[in-house]
Coordinates of C-alpha atoms in Angstrom, one line a residue:
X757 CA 0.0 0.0 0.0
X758 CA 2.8 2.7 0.9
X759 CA 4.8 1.7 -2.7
X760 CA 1.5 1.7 -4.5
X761 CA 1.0 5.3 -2.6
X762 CA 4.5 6.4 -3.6
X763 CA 4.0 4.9 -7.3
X764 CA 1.2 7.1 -7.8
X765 CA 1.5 10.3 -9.8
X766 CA 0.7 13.3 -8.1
X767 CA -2.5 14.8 -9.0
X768 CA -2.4 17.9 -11.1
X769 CA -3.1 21.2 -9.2
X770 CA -6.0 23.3 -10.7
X771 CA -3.6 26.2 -11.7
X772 CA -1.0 26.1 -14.1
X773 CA 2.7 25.8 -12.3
X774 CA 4.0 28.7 -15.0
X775 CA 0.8 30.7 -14.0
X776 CA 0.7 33.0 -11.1
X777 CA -2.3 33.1 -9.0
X778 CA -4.3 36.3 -9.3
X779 CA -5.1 37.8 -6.2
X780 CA -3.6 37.1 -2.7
X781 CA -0.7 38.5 -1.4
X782 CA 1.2 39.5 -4.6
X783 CA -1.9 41.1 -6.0
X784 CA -1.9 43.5 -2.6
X785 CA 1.9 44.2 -3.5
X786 CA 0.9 45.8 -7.3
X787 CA -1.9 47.3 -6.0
X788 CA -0.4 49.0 -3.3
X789 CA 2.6 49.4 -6.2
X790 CA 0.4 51.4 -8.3
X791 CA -1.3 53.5 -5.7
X792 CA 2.4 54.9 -4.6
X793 CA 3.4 55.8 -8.0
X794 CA 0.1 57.4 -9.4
X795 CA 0.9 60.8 -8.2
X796 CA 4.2 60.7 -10.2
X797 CA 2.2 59.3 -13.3
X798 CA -0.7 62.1 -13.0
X799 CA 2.2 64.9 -12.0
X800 CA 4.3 63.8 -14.8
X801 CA 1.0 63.4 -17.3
X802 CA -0.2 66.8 -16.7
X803 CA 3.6 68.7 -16.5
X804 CA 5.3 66.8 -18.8
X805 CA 3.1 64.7 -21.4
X806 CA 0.4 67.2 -21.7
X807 CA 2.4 70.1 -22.8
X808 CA 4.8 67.8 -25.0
X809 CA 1.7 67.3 -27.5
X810 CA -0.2 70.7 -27.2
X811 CA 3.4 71.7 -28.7
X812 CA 3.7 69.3 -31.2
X813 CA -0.1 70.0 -32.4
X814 CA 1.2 73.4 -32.0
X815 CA 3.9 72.6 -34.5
X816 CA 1.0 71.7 -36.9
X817 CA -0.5 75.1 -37.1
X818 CA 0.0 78.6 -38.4
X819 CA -0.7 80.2 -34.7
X820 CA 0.6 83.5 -34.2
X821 CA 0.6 83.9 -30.5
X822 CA -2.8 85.6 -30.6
X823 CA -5.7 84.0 -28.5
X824 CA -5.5 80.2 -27.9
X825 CA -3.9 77.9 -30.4
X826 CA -6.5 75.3 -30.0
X827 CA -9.5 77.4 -31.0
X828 CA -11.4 77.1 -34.4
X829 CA -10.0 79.9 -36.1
X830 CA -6.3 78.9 -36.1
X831 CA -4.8 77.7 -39.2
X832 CA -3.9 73.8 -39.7
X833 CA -1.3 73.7 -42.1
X834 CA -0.2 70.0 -41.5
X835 CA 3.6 68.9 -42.1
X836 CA 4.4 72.3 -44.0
X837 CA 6.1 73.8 -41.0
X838 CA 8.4 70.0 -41.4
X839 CA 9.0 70.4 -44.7
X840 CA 9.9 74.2 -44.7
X841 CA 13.0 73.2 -42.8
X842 CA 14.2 70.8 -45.0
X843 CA 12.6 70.7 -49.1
X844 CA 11.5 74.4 -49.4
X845 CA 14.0 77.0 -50.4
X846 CA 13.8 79.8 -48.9
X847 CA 14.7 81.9 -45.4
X848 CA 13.4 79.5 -43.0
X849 CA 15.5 76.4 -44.5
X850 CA 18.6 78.3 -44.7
X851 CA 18.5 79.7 -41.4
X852 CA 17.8 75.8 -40.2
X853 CA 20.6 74.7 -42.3
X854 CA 23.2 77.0 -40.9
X855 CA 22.0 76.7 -37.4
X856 CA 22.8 72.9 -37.7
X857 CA 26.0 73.4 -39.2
X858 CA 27.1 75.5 -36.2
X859 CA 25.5 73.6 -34.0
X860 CA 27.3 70.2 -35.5
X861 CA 30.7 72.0 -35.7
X862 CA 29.9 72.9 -31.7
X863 CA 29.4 69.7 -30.8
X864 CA 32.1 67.9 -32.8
X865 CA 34.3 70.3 -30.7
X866 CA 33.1 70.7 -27.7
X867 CA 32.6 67.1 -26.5
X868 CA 35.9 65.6 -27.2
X869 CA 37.4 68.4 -25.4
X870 CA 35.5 68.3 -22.6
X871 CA 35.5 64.5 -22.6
X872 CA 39.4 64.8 -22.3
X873 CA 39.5 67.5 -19.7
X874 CA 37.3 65.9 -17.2
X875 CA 39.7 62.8 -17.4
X876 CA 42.5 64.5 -17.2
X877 CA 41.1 66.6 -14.5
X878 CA 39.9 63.2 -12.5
X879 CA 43.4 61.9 -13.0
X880 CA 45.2 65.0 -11.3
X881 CA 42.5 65.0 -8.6
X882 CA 43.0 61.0 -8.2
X883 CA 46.6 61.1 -7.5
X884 CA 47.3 60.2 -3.9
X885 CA 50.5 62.3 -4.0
X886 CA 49.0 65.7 -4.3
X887 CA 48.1 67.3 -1.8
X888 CA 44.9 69.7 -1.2
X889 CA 42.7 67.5 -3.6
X890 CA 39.7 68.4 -1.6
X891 CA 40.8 71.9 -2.6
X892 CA 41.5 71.2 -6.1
X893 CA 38.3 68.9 -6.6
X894 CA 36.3 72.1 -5.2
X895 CA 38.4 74.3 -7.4
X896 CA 37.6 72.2 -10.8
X897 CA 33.9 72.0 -10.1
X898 CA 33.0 75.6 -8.9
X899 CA 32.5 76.6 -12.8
X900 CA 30.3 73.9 -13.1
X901 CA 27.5 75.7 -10.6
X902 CA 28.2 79.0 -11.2
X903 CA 25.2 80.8 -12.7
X904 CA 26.2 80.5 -17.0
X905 CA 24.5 83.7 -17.5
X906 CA 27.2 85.4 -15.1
X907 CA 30.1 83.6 -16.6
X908 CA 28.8 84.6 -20.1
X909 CA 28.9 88.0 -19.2
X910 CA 32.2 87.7 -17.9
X911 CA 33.6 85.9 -20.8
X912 CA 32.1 89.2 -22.8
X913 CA 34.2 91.4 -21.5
X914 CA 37.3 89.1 -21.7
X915 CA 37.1 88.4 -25.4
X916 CA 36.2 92.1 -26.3
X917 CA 38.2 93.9 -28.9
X918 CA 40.3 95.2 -25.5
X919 CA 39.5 92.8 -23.9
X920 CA 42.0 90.7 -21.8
X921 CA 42.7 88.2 -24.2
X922 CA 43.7 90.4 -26.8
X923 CA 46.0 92.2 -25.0
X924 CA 47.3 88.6 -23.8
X925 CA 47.6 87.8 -28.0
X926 CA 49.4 91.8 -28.1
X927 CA 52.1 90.6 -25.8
X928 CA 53.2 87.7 -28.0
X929 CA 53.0 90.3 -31.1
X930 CA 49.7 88.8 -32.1
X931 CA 47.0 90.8 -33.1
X932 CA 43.5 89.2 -31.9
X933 CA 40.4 89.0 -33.8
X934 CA 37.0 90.9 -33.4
X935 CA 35.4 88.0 -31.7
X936 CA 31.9 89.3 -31.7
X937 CA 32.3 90.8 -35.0
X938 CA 34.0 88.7 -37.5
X939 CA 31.7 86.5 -39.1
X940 CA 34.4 84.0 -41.1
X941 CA 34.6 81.1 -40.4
X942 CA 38.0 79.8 -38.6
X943 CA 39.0 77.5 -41.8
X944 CA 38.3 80.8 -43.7
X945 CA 40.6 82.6 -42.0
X946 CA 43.5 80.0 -42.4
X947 CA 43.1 79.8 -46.0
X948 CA 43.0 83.7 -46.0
X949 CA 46.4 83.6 -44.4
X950 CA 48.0 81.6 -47.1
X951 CA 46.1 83.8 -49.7
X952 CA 43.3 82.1 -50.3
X953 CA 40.4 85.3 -49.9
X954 CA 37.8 83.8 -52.7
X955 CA 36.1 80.5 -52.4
X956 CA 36.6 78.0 -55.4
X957 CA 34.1 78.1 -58.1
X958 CA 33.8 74.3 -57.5
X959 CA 32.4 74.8 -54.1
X960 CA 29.8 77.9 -54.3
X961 CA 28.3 76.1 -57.2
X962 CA 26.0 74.1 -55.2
X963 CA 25.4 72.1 -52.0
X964 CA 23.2 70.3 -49.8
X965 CA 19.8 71.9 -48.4
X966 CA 20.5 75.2 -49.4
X967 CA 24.4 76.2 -48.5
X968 CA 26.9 75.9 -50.5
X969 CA 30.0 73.5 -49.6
X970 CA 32.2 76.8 -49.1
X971 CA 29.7 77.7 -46.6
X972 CA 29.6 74.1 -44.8
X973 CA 33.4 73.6 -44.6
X974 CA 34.0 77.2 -43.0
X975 CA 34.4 75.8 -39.6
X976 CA 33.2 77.7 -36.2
X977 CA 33.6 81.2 -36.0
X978 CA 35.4 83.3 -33.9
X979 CA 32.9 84.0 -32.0
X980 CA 31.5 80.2 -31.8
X981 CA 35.1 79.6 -30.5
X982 CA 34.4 82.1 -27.6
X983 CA 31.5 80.2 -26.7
X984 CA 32.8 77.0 -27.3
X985 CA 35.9 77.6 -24.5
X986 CA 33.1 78.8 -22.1
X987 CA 31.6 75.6 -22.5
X988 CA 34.3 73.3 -22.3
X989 CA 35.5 75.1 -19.3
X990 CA 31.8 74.8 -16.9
X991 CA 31.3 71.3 -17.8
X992 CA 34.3 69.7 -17.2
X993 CA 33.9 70.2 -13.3
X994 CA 30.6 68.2 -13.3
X995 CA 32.3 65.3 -15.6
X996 CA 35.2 64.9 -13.6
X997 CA 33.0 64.2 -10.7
X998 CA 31.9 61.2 -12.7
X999 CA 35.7 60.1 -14.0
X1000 CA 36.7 60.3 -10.4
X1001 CA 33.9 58.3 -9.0
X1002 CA 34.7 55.5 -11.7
X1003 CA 38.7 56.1 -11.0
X1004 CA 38.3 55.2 -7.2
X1005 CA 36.4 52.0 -8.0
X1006 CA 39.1 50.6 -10.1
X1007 CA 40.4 48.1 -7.9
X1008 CA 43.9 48.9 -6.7
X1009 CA 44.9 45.2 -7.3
X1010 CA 44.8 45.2 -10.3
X1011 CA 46.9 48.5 -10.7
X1012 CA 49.7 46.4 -8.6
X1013 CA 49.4 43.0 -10.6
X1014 CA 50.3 45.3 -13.8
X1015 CA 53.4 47.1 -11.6
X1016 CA 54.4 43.8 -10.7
X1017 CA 54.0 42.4 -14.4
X1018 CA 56.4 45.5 -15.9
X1019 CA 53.7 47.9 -17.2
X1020 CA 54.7 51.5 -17.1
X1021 CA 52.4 54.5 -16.4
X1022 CA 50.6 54.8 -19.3
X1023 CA 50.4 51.3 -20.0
X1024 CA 48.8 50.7 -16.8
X1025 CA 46.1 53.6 -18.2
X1026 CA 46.0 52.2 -21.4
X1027 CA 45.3 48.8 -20.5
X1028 CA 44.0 48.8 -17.0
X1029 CA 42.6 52.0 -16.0
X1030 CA 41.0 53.4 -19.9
X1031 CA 38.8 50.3 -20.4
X1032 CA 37.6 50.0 -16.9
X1033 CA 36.5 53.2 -17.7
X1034 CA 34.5 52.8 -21.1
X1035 CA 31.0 52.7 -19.4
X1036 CA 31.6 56.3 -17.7
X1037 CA 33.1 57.7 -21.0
X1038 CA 29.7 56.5 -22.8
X1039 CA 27.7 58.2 -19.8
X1040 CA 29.8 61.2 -20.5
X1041 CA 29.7 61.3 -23.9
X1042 CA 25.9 60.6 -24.1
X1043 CA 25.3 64.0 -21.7
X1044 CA 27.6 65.7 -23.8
X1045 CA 25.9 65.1 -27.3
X1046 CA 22.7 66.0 -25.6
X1047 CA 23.8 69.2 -23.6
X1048 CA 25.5 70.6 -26.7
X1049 CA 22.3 70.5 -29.3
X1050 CA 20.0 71.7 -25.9
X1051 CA 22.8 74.7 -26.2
X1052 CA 20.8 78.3 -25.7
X1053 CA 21.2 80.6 -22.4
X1054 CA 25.5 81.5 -23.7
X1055 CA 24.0 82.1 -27.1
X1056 CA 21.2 84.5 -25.7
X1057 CA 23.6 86.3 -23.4
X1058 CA 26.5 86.5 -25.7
X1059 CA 25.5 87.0 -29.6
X1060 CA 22.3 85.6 -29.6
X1061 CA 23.2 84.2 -33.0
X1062 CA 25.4 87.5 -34.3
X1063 CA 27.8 88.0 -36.4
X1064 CA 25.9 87.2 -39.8
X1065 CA 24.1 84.4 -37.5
X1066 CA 27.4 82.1 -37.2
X1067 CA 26.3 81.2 -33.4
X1068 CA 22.9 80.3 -34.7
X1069 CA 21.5 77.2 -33.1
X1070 CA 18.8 75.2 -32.9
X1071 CA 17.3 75.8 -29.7
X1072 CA 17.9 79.7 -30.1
X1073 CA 16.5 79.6 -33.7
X1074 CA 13.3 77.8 -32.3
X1075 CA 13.3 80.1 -29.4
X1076 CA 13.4 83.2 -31.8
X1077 CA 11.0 82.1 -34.4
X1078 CA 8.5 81.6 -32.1
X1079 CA 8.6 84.2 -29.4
X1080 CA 10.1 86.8 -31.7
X1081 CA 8.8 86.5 -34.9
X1082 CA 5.8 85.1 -33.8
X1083 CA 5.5 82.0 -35.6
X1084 CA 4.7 79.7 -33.0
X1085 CA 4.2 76.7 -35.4
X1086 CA 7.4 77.1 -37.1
X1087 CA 9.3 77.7 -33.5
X1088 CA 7.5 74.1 -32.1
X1089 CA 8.5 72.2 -35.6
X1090 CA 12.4 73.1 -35.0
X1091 CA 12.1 71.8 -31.9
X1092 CA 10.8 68.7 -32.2
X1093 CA 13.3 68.3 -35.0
X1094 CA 16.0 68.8 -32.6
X1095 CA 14.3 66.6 -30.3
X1096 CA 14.4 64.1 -32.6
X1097 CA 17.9 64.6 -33.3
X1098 CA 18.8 64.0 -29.5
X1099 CA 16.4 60.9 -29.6
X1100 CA 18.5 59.3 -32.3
X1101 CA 22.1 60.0 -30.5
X1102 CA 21.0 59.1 -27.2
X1103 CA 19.8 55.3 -28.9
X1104 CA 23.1 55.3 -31.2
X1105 CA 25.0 55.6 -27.8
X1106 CA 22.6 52.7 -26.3
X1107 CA 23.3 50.6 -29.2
X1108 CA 26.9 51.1 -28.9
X1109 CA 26.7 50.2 -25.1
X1110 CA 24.7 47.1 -25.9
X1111 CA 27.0 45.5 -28.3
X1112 CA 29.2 46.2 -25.7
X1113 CA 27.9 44.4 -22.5
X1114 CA 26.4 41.7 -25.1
X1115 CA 30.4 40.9 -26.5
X1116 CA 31.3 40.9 -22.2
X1117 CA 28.7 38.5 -21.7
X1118 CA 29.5 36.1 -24.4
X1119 CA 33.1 36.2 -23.6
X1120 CA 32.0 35.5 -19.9
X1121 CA 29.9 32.5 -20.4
X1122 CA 33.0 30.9 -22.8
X1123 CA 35.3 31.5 -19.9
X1124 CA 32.6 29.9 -17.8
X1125 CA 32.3 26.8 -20.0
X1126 CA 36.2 26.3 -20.3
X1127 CA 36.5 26.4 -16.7
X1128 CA 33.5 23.9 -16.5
X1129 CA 34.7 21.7 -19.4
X1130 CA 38.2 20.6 -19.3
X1131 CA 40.0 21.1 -23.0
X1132 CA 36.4 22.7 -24.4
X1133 CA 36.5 25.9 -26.4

């Protein structure tokens, strides 16, 4: 009787063993889970998701700022405010154009360099052998929460025609450029120092979406450069805070197993230190790309978008159409263009970081099976 009990199969339970059970005490748990994050959701809703499509049906209008854009008399013109920016020629495509040229040049600048300072920086700040790092580490970040709009209006008055820095170029027998006034661009000005003053016919013949190639390949201006050092110089603090946090978690052993093995100093970085480091420098690289296209309150203060509009941008072009020249429709359309511009980075940069961690894996569960199978591969 007991074997014949043993022997005989278990009988099937009513619910499904891959099922949960509705109800009980995991159904309390996402009810009460829901109920502490609806406030977020409605706050969020109503701040956030709300006023992200009024503006986008905004951006499918002709509203002029008068009355309420959702009322029966304002013009719905559809996709034309889209395609203006892009297939139309005209003033509103160029301006577009050249704002993301300066804007592309800005960024192709300014997040390498800031990228290398705040590792650099995090590597001085690191080194046990110097001494006030507290000091230093407050030092290097102060910029960072300094109020832009003060530092921009500092920075005015140091590039100035007398300003500080061109009497800094005067003592070296240089004579510095009209930052705020010369609108070349800085590959311009190189090729007029060798004698090139007139652009090939070859490249003001034609060119993509409305500018010529001459005008593409100018390079920043002087005054972009301006703003481009400010830049560089109050983000680096808050990126270095980031490098150094990731520098103190590299474990110390391994620094020693690579003394021990002969490595010098930079081999140690380039080995050890540098790819322990890759997931910060894709953090930091990711904030950069989309800090520099959201780039607007150094414009405003500085040039807001002068000389001859070569520190035109994106945001400050969308901020100007609309609240300017009151074409609200227009204004909302180039920004959700450059929203979808930051969209597409920020995923390239996932991507990138998911190959990444996918590669680690696989080369993890290998060195798991050849430590599991003797002589597999």
């Amino acid at each position: 009787m007991a074997i014949d009990a043993l022997a005989a199969p278990a009988t099937p339970s009513a619910t499904p063993p891959g099922r949960r059970r509705r109800g009980g005490v995991r159904g309390n748990e996402n009810l009460a889970g829901w109920i502490f994050v609806a406030p977020v959701v409605v706050i969020l809703g109503l701040f956030m998701l709300l006023p992200i499509l009024m503006a986008f049906w905004v951006s499918l209008t002709g509203w002029n700022g008068q009355g309420s854009p959702f009322q029966s008399g304002v013009p719905f013109v559809g996709a034309d405010n889209y395609t203006r920016l892009f297939t139309e020629e005209g003033l509103a495509r160029r301006d577009f154009m050249t704002s993301i040229r300066n804007n592309l040049y800005y960024v192709a600048i300014v997040v390498p360099a800031q990228t290398v300072l705040a590792l650099g920086l995090a590597l001085i700040v690191n080194n046990r052998m110097l001494r006030g790092r507290a000091f230093f580490r407050s030092a290097f970040y102060f910029p960072s929460v300094t109020s832009s709009v003060a530092i921009s209006v500092v920075f005015l008055f140091l590039f100035a025609n007398s300003g500080a820095i061109n009497a800094l170029l005067g003592a070296f027998g240089i004579d510095g450029p009209q930052w705020f006034a010369d609108a070349r661009g800085v590959l311009h000005i190189l090729l007029g120092t060798v004698g090139v003053d007139q652009p090939p016919a070859a490249l003001t013949s034609g060119g993509p979406f409305g500018l010529t190639w001459w005008d593409w390949l100018a390079g920043p201006s002087v005054a972009m450069v301006s703003i481009i050092t400010l830049v560089v110089w109050t983000t680096s603090g808050t990126f270095m805070l980031m490098y150094l946090a990731a520098l103190q978690n590299v474990p110390v052993a391994l620094e020693e197993a690579s003394t021990l093995d002969g490595a010098s100093r930079w081999q140690r970085f380039r080995y050890v230190t540098l790819p322990l480091l890759r997931p910060t420098t894709f953090l930091v690289v990711t904030l950069g790309l989309i800090g520099t296209w959201q780039v607007f309150d150094q414009v405003y203060v500085m040039s807001q978008g002068d000389p001859a509009k070569t520190t035109l941008t994106p945001a400050y072009l969308s901020y100007r159409t609309a609240f300017r020249n009151f074409e609200y429709g227009s204004g909302a359309a180039i920004s959700f263009v450059l929203f979808l511009i930051i969209i597409v980075l920020t995923l390239g940069q996932r991507w990138l970081m998911r190959d990444r961690d996918r590669d680690r894996d696989r080369a993890g569960r290998r060195s798991w099976r050849r430590r599991r199978v003797p002589g597999g591969s």
